[in-house]
Amino acid sequence: MYTWEELNTFVNSCSRCGLSRSRICPVMGRGNLQSDLMFIAEAPGAEEDKAGIPFIGPAGQLFDQLLGDCGISREEIYITNILKCHPPRNRDPQDSEKESCIPYLKYEILLVRPKIIVCLGRVAAQRILSSDYRITRQHGQWIQRKNYDLTAVYHPSAILRDPGKREETRQDFLSIADKLRACRHQ
């Protein structure tokens, strides 16, 4: 088992895929290292690539609003991406890129030990939950696997493109808050 320092060193020096040649800065997860609640998205965006911090652009601002709407603060959660490097032009990550980064994500999960994992968007849901996951039909539905409560919600960038998804996403975030309260009282 790696320490946080070792994992950061591995990610910062990673050259397992071609994205390492185009990145400005790899983006490790961030947040409460003992959180019961972990959010996993697909990959850093351009703003995150410049700063090395997840979810700081427009999607991150909307994410913070959704958290606030349900009474959760950024300080309570851990947020990360499957990929640690920004894909050019925000394209979907290639399977080989996801496979190159999955070991880093697994170590993050082992180190944080969350009870609840929420996939942000289709790409994360299809890699973490099920390859045939349909975000439009299955978002907000809970499953339990290996002592984790798991669900997926729309990625905040999808809501920025289609504001009509905001209310159902807000409802999903309220469900996440309920699940978090329940797990804290166990």
PDB file of C-alpha atoms in Angstrom:
ATOM      1  CA  MET A   1       0.000   0.000   0.000  1.00  0.00           C
ATOM      2  CA  TYR A   2       1.310   3.400  -0.958  1.00  0.00           C
ATOM      3  CA  THR A   3       1.258   6.554   1.106  1.00  0.00           C
ATOM      4  CA  TRP A   4      -0.224   9.811  -0.179  1.00  0.00           C
ATOM      5  CA  GLU A   5       3.284  11.128  -0.759  1.00  0.00           C
ATOM      6  CA  GLU A   6       4.252   8.076  -2.836  1.00  0.00           C
ATOM      7  CA  LEU A   7       1.022   8.225  -4.843  1.00  0.00           C
ATOM      8  CA  ASN A   8       1.594  11.926  -5.590  1.00  0.00           C
ATOM      9  CA  THR A   9       5.144  11.153  -6.714  1.00  0.00           C
ATOM     10  CA  PHE A  10       3.919   8.389  -9.030  1.00  0.00           C
ATOM     11  CA  VAL A  11       1.230  10.591 -10.584  1.00  0.00           C
ATOM     12  CA  ASN A  12       3.546  13.585 -11.000  1.00  0.00           C
ATOM     13  CA  SER A  13       6.156  11.474 -12.791  1.00  0.00           C
ATOM     14  CA  CYS A  14       3.729   9.258 -14.733  1.00  0.00           C
ATOM     15  CA  SER A  15       4.340   8.632 -18.416  1.00  0.00           C
ATOM     16  CA  ARG A  16       2.078   5.572 -18.821  1.00  0.00           C
ATOM     17  CA  CYS A  17       0.127   7.156 -21.699  1.00  0.00           C
ATOM     18  CA  GLY A  18       0.498   9.904 -24.280  1.00  0.00           C
ATOM     19  CA  LEU A  19      -1.418  12.442 -22.190  1.00  0.00           C
ATOM     20  CA  SER A  20       1.686  12.876 -20.049  1.00  0.00           C
ATOM     21  CA  ARG A  21       3.347  14.634 -22.996  1.00  0.00           C
ATOM     22  CA  SER A  22       0.598  17.227 -23.463  1.00  0.00           C
ATOM     23  CA  ARG A  23      -0.379  17.955 -19.869  1.00  0.00           C
ATOM     24  CA  ILE A  24       0.641  21.080 -18.034  1.00  0.00           C
ATOM     25  CA  CYS A  25       0.075  19.619 -14.587  1.00  0.00           C
ATOM     26  CA  PRO A  26      -1.303  16.249 -13.461  1.00  0.00           C
ATOM     27  CA  VAL A  27      -4.370  16.611 -11.257  1.00  0.00           C
ATOM     28  CA  MET A  28      -4.603  14.456  -8.151  1.00  0.00           C
ATOM     29  CA  GLY A  29      -7.788  14.314  -6.162  1.00  0.00           C
ATOM     30  CA  ARG A  30      -8.348  16.770  -3.379  1.00  0.00           C
ATOM     31  CA  GLY A  31     -10.373  17.088  -0.229  1.00  0.00           C
ATOM     32  CA  ASN A  32     -10.976  15.382   3.070  1.00  0.00           C
ATOM     33  CA  LEU A  33      -8.630  12.377   3.188  1.00  0.00           C
ATOM     34  CA  GLN A  34     -10.952  10.571   5.621  1.00  0.00           C
ATOM     35  CA  SER A  35     -14.188  11.440   3.858  1.00  0.00           C
ATOM     36  CA  ASP A  36     -17.123   9.067   3.777  1.00  0.00           C
ATOM     37  CA  LEU A  37     -18.063  10.588   0.405  1.00  0.00           C
ATOM     38  CA  MET A  38     -15.941  10.421  -2.755  1.00  0.00           C
ATOM     39  CA  PHE A  39     -16.869  11.923  -6.110  1.00  0.00           C
ATOM     40  CA  ILE A  40     -15.197  10.533  -9.240  1.00  0.00           C
ATOM     41  CA  ALA A  41     -15.351  12.309 -12.592  1.00  0.00           C
ATOM     42  CA  GLU A  42     -13.713  11.423 -15.897  1.00  0.00           C
ATOM     43  CA  ALA A  43     -10.764  13.799 -16.398  1.00  0.00           C
ATOM     44  CA  PRO A  44      -9.459  17.257 -15.571  1.00  0.00           C
ATOM     45  CA  GLY A  45     -10.457  20.159 -17.791  1.00  0.00           C
ATOM     46  CA  ALA A  46      -8.209  22.889 -19.152  1.00  0.00           C
ATOM     47  CA  GLU A  47      -8.486  25.083 -16.030  1.00  0.00           C
ATOM     48  CA  GLU A  48      -7.647  22.141 -13.811  1.00  0.00           C
ATOM     49  CA  ASP A  49      -4.686  21.220 -16.040  1.00  0.00           C
ATOM     50  CA  LYS A  50      -3.248  24.712 -15.550  1.00  0.00           C
ATOM     51  CA  ALA A  51      -3.708  24.723 -11.761  1.00  0.00           C
ATOM     52  CA  GLY A  52      -3.328  21.037 -10.869  1.00  0.00           C
ATOM     53  CA  ILE A  53      -6.543  21.249  -8.810  1.00  0.00           C
ATOM     54  CA  PRO A  54      -9.770  19.342  -9.608  1.00  0.00           C
ATOM     55  CA  PHE A  55     -13.066  21.103 -10.315  1.00  0.00           C
ATOM     56  CA  ILE A  56     -12.090  24.765 -10.275  1.00  0.00           C
ATOM     57  CA  GLY A  57     -13.581  25.860 -13.613  1.00  0.00           C
ATOM     58  CA  PRO A  58     -17.234  26.612 -14.423  1.00  0.00           C
ATOM     59  CA  ALA A  59     -18.266  22.965 -13.826  1.00  0.00           C
ATOM     60  CA  GLY A  60     -16.540  23.092 -10.441  1.00  0.00           C
ATOM     61  CA  GLN A  61     -18.425  26.243  -9.500  1.00  0.00           C
ATOM     62  CA  LEU A  62     -21.728  24.557 -10.366  1.00  0.00           C
ATOM     63  CA  PHE A  63     -20.613  21.459  -8.439  1.00  0.00           C
ATOM     64  CA  ASP A  64     -20.018  23.638  -5.360  1.00  0.00           C
ATOM     65  CA  GLN A  65     -23.526  25.130  -5.749  1.00  0.00           C
ATOM     66  CA  LEU A  66     -25.063  21.651  -5.941  1.00  0.00           C
ATOM     67  CA  LEU A  67     -23.167  20.605  -2.820  1.00  0.00           C
ATOM     68  CA  GLY A  68     -24.290  23.759  -1.027  1.00  0.00           C
ATOM     69  CA  ASP A  69     -27.911  23.201  -2.039  1.00  0.00           C
ATOM     70  CA  CYS A  70     -27.906  19.930  -0.098  1.00  0.00           C
ATOM     71  CA  GLY A  71     -25.850  21.115   2.866  1.00  0.00           C
ATOM     72  CA  ILE A  72     -22.512  19.513   2.019  1.00  0.00           C
ATOM     73  CA  SER A  73     -19.287  21.503   1.909  1.00  0.00           C
ATOM     74  CA  ARG A  74     -16.230  20.855  -0.247  1.00  0.00           C
ATOM     75  CA  GLU A  75     -14.261  20.324   2.999  1.00  0.00           C
ATOM     76  CA  GLU A  76     -16.381  17.233   3.779  1.00  0.00           C
ATOM     77  CA  ILE A  77     -15.742  15.389   0.524  1.00  0.00           C
ATOM     78  CA  TYR A  78     -12.933  13.982  -1.576  1.00  0.00           C
ATOM     79  CA  ILE A  79     -13.119  14.622  -5.320  1.00  0.00           C
ATOM     80  CA  THR A  80     -10.994  13.068  -8.035  1.00  0.00           C
ATOM     81  CA  ASN A  81     -10.969  11.967 -11.663  1.00  0.00           C
ATOM     82  CA  ILE A  82     -10.280   8.665 -13.353  1.00  0.00           C
ATOM     83  CA  LEU A  83      -7.644  10.365 -15.522  1.00  0.00           C
ATOM     84  CA  LYS A  84      -5.066  12.575 -13.903  1.00  0.00           C
ATOM     85  CA  CYS A  85      -4.199  14.414 -17.141  1.00  0.00           C
ATOM     86  CA  HIS A  86      -6.353  16.622 -19.360  1.00  0.00           C
ATOM     87  CA  PRO A  87      -7.397  15.054 -22.699  1.00  0.00           C
ATOM     88  CA  PRO A  88      -6.896  17.504 -25.592  1.00  0.00           C
ATOM     89  CA  ARG A  89     -10.003  19.510 -26.538  1.00  0.00           C
ATOM     90  CA  ASN A  90     -11.906  17.859 -23.648  1.00  0.00           C
ATOM     91  CA  ARG A  91     -12.439  14.732 -25.734  1.00  0.00           C
ATOM     92  CA  ASP A  92     -13.660  11.563 -24.021  1.00  0.00           C
ATOM     93  CA  PRO A  93     -10.798   9.600 -22.481  1.00  0.00           C
ATOM     94  CA  GLN A  94      -9.607   6.635 -24.517  1.00  0.00           C
ATOM     95  CA  ASP A  95      -9.892   3.189 -22.941  1.00  0.00           C
ATOM     96  CA  SER A  96      -6.105   2.844 -22.837  1.00  0.00           C
ATOM     97  CA  GLU A  97      -5.829   6.168 -20.989  1.00  0.00           C
ATOM     98  CA  LYS A  98      -8.431   5.114 -18.428  1.00  0.00           C
ATOM     99  CA  GLU A  99      -6.648   1.800 -17.888  1.00  0.00           C
ATOM    100  CA  SER A 100      -3.326   3.613 -17.397  1.00  0.00           C
ATOM    101  CA  CYS A 101      -4.806   5.731 -14.597  1.00  0.00           C
ATOM    102  CA  ILE A 102      -7.112   3.222 -12.884  1.00  0.00           C
ATOM    103  CA  PRO A 103      -4.350   1.995 -10.521  1.00  0.00           C
ATOM    104  CA  TYR A 104      -3.968   5.547  -9.186  1.00  0.00           C
ATOM    105  CA  LEU A 105      -7.722   5.814  -8.616  1.00  0.00           C
ATOM    106  CA  LYS A 106      -7.774   2.453  -6.827  1.00  0.00           C
ATOM    107  CA  TYR A 107      -5.060   3.648  -4.465  1.00  0.00           C
ATOM    108  CA  GLU A 108      -6.978   6.855  -3.808  1.00  0.00           C
ATOM    109  CA  ILE A 109     -10.024   4.778  -2.870  1.00  0.00           C
ATOM    110  CA  LEU A 110      -7.918   2.532  -0.624  1.00  0.00           C
ATOM    111  CA  LEU A 111      -6.352   5.519   1.111  1.00  0.00           C
ATOM    112  CA  VAL A 112      -9.568   7.524   1.602  1.00  0.00           C
ATOM    113  CA  ARG A 113     -11.783   4.502   2.370  1.00  0.00           C
ATOM    114  CA  PRO A 114     -15.097   6.221   1.534  1.00  0.00           C
ATOM    115  CA  LYS A 115     -18.430   4.593   2.236  1.00  0.00           C
ATOM    116  CA  ILE A 116     -20.170   6.374  -0.654  1.00  0.00           C
ATOM    117  CA  ILE A 117     -18.837   6.779  -4.191  1.00  0.00           C
ATOM    118  CA  VAL A 118     -20.612   9.070  -6.649  1.00  0.00           C
ATOM    119  CA  CYS A 119     -19.674   8.993 -10.320  1.00  0.00           C
ATOM    120  CA  LEU A 120     -19.965  12.365 -12.023  1.00  0.00           C
ATOM    121  CA  GLY A 121     -21.138  11.716 -15.562  1.00  0.00           C
ATOM    122  CA  ARG A 122     -21.475   8.965 -18.113  1.00  0.00           C
ATOM    123  CA  VAL A 123     -17.777   8.210 -18.638  1.00  0.00           C
ATOM    124  CA  ALA A 124     -17.078   7.684 -14.934  1.00  0.00           C
ATOM    125  CA  ALA A 125     -20.285   5.678 -14.459  1.00  0.00           C
ATOM    126  CA  GLN A 126     -19.476   3.390 -17.386  1.00  0.00           C
ATOM    127  CA  ARG A 127     -15.973   2.719 -16.045  1.00  0.00           C
ATOM    128  CA  ILE A 128     -16.871   2.380 -12.352  1.00  0.00           C
ATOM    129  CA  LEU A 129     -20.438   1.035 -12.280  1.00  0.00           C
ATOM    130  CA  SER A 130     -21.198  -0.774 -15.533  1.00  0.00           C
ATOM    131  CA  SER A 131     -19.998  -0.544 -19.120  1.00  0.00           C
ATOM    132  CA  ASP A 132     -23.603  -0.260 -20.301  1.00  0.00           C
ATOM    133  CA  TYR A 133     -24.650   2.362 -17.729  1.00  0.00           C
ATOM    134  CA  ARG A 134     -27.158   4.865 -19.134  1.00  0.00           C
ATOM    135  CA  ILE A 135     -26.859   8.117 -17.208  1.00  0.00           C
ATOM    136  CA  THR A 136     -30.129   9.524 -18.575  1.00  0.00           C
ATOM    137  CA  ARG A 137     -32.101   6.521 -17.260  1.00  0.00           C
ATOM    138  CA  GLN A 138     -30.097   5.386 -14.240  1.00  0.00           C
ATOM    139  CA  HIS A 139     -28.773   8.552 -12.592  1.00  0.00           C
ATOM    140  CA  GLY A 140     -29.530   8.717  -8.893  1.00  0.00           C
ATOM    141  CA  GLN A 141     -30.137   4.974  -8.541  1.00  0.00           C
ATOM    142  CA  TRP A 142     -28.126   3.356  -5.758  1.00  0.00           C
ATOM    143  CA  ILE A 143     -26.290   0.056  -5.834  1.00  0.00           C
ATOM    144  CA  GLN A 144     -24.114  -1.582  -3.227  1.00  0.00           C
ATOM    145  CA  ARG A 145     -20.866  -3.280  -4.137  1.00  0.00           C
ATOM    146  CA  LYS A 146     -17.924  -4.328  -1.952  1.00  0.00           C
ATOM    147  CA  ASN A 147     -19.225  -2.356   1.063  1.00  0.00           C
ATOM    148  CA  TYR A 148     -19.633   0.834  -0.987  1.00  0.00           C
ATOM    149  CA  ASP A 149     -22.883   2.632  -1.747  1.00  0.00           C
ATOM    150  CA  LEU A 150     -22.539   3.798  -5.358  1.00  0.00           C
ATOM    151  CA  THR A 151     -24.518   6.037  -7.654  1.00  0.00           C
ATOM    152  CA  ALA A 152     -23.995   8.316 -10.627  1.00  0.00           C
ATOM    153  CA  VAL A 153     -25.283  11.782 -11.396  1.00  0.00           C
ATOM    154  CA  TYR A 154     -25.012  14.098 -14.357  1.00  0.00           C
ATOM    155  CA  HIS A 155     -21.622  15.745 -14.679  1.00  0.00           C
ATOM    156  CA  PRO A 156     -21.892  19.462 -13.902  1.00  0.00           C
ATOM    157  CA  SER A 157     -20.635  20.273 -17.414  1.00  0.00           C
ATOM    158  CA  ALA A 158     -23.681  18.427 -18.820  1.00  0.00           C
ATOM    159  CA  ILE A 159     -25.901  20.728 -16.759  1.00  0.00           C
ATOM    160  CA  LEU A 160     -24.044  23.764 -18.076  1.00  0.00           C
ATOM    161  CA  ARG A 161     -24.864  22.547 -21.606  1.00  0.00           C
ATOM    162  CA  ASP A 162     -28.460  21.611 -20.693  1.00  0.00           C
ATOM    163  CA  PRO A 163     -29.784  23.590 -17.685  1.00  0.00           C
ATOM    164  CA  GLY A 164     -32.972  21.505 -17.806  1.00  0.00           C
ATOM    165  CA  LYS A 165     -31.048  18.738 -16.025  1.00  0.00           C
ATOM    166  CA  ARG A 166     -30.329  20.906 -12.987  1.00  0.00           C
ATOM    167  CA  GLU A 167     -33.441  20.111 -10.936  1.00  0.00           C
ATOM    168  CA  GLU A 168     -33.169  16.341 -11.289  1.00  0.00           C
ATOM    169  CA  THR A 169     -29.459  16.618 -10.444  1.00  0.00           C
ATOM    170  CA  ARG A 170     -30.330  18.686  -7.378  1.00  0.00           C
ATOM    171  CA  GLN A 171     -32.702  15.895  -6.327  1.00  0.00           C
ATOM    172  CA  ASP A 172     -29.896  13.359  -6.826  1.00  0.00           C
ATOM    173  CA  PHE A 173     -27.598  15.490  -4.639  1.00  0.00           C
ATOM    174  CA  LEU A 174     -30.285  15.613  -1.922  1.00  0.00           C
ATOM    175  CA  SER A 175     -30.371  11.807  -2.048  1.00  0.00           C
ATOM    176  CA  ILE A 176     -26.573  11.763  -1.684  1.00  0.00           C
ATOM    177  CA  ALA A 177     -26.852  14.025   1.382  1.00  0.00           C
ATOM    178  CA  ASP A 178     -29.470  11.678   2.877  1.00  0.00           C
ATOM    179  CA  LYS A 179     -27.208   8.684   2.259  1.00  0.00           C
ATOM    180  CA  LEU A 180     -24.270  10.524   3.845  1.00  0.00           C
ATOM    181  CA  ARG A 181     -26.305  11.376   6.960  1.00  0.00           C
ATOM    182  CA  ALA A 182     -27.472   7.757   7.230  1.00  0.00           C
ATOM    183  CA  CYS A 183     -23.941   6.359   6.957  1.00  0.00           C
ATOM    184  CA  ARG A 184     -22.708   8.756   9.655  1.00  0.00           C
ATOM    185  CA  HIS A 185     -25.375   7.452  12.035  1.00  0.00           C
ATOM    186  CA  GLN A 186     -24.476   3.798  11.592  1.00  0.00           C
TER     187      GLN A 186
END
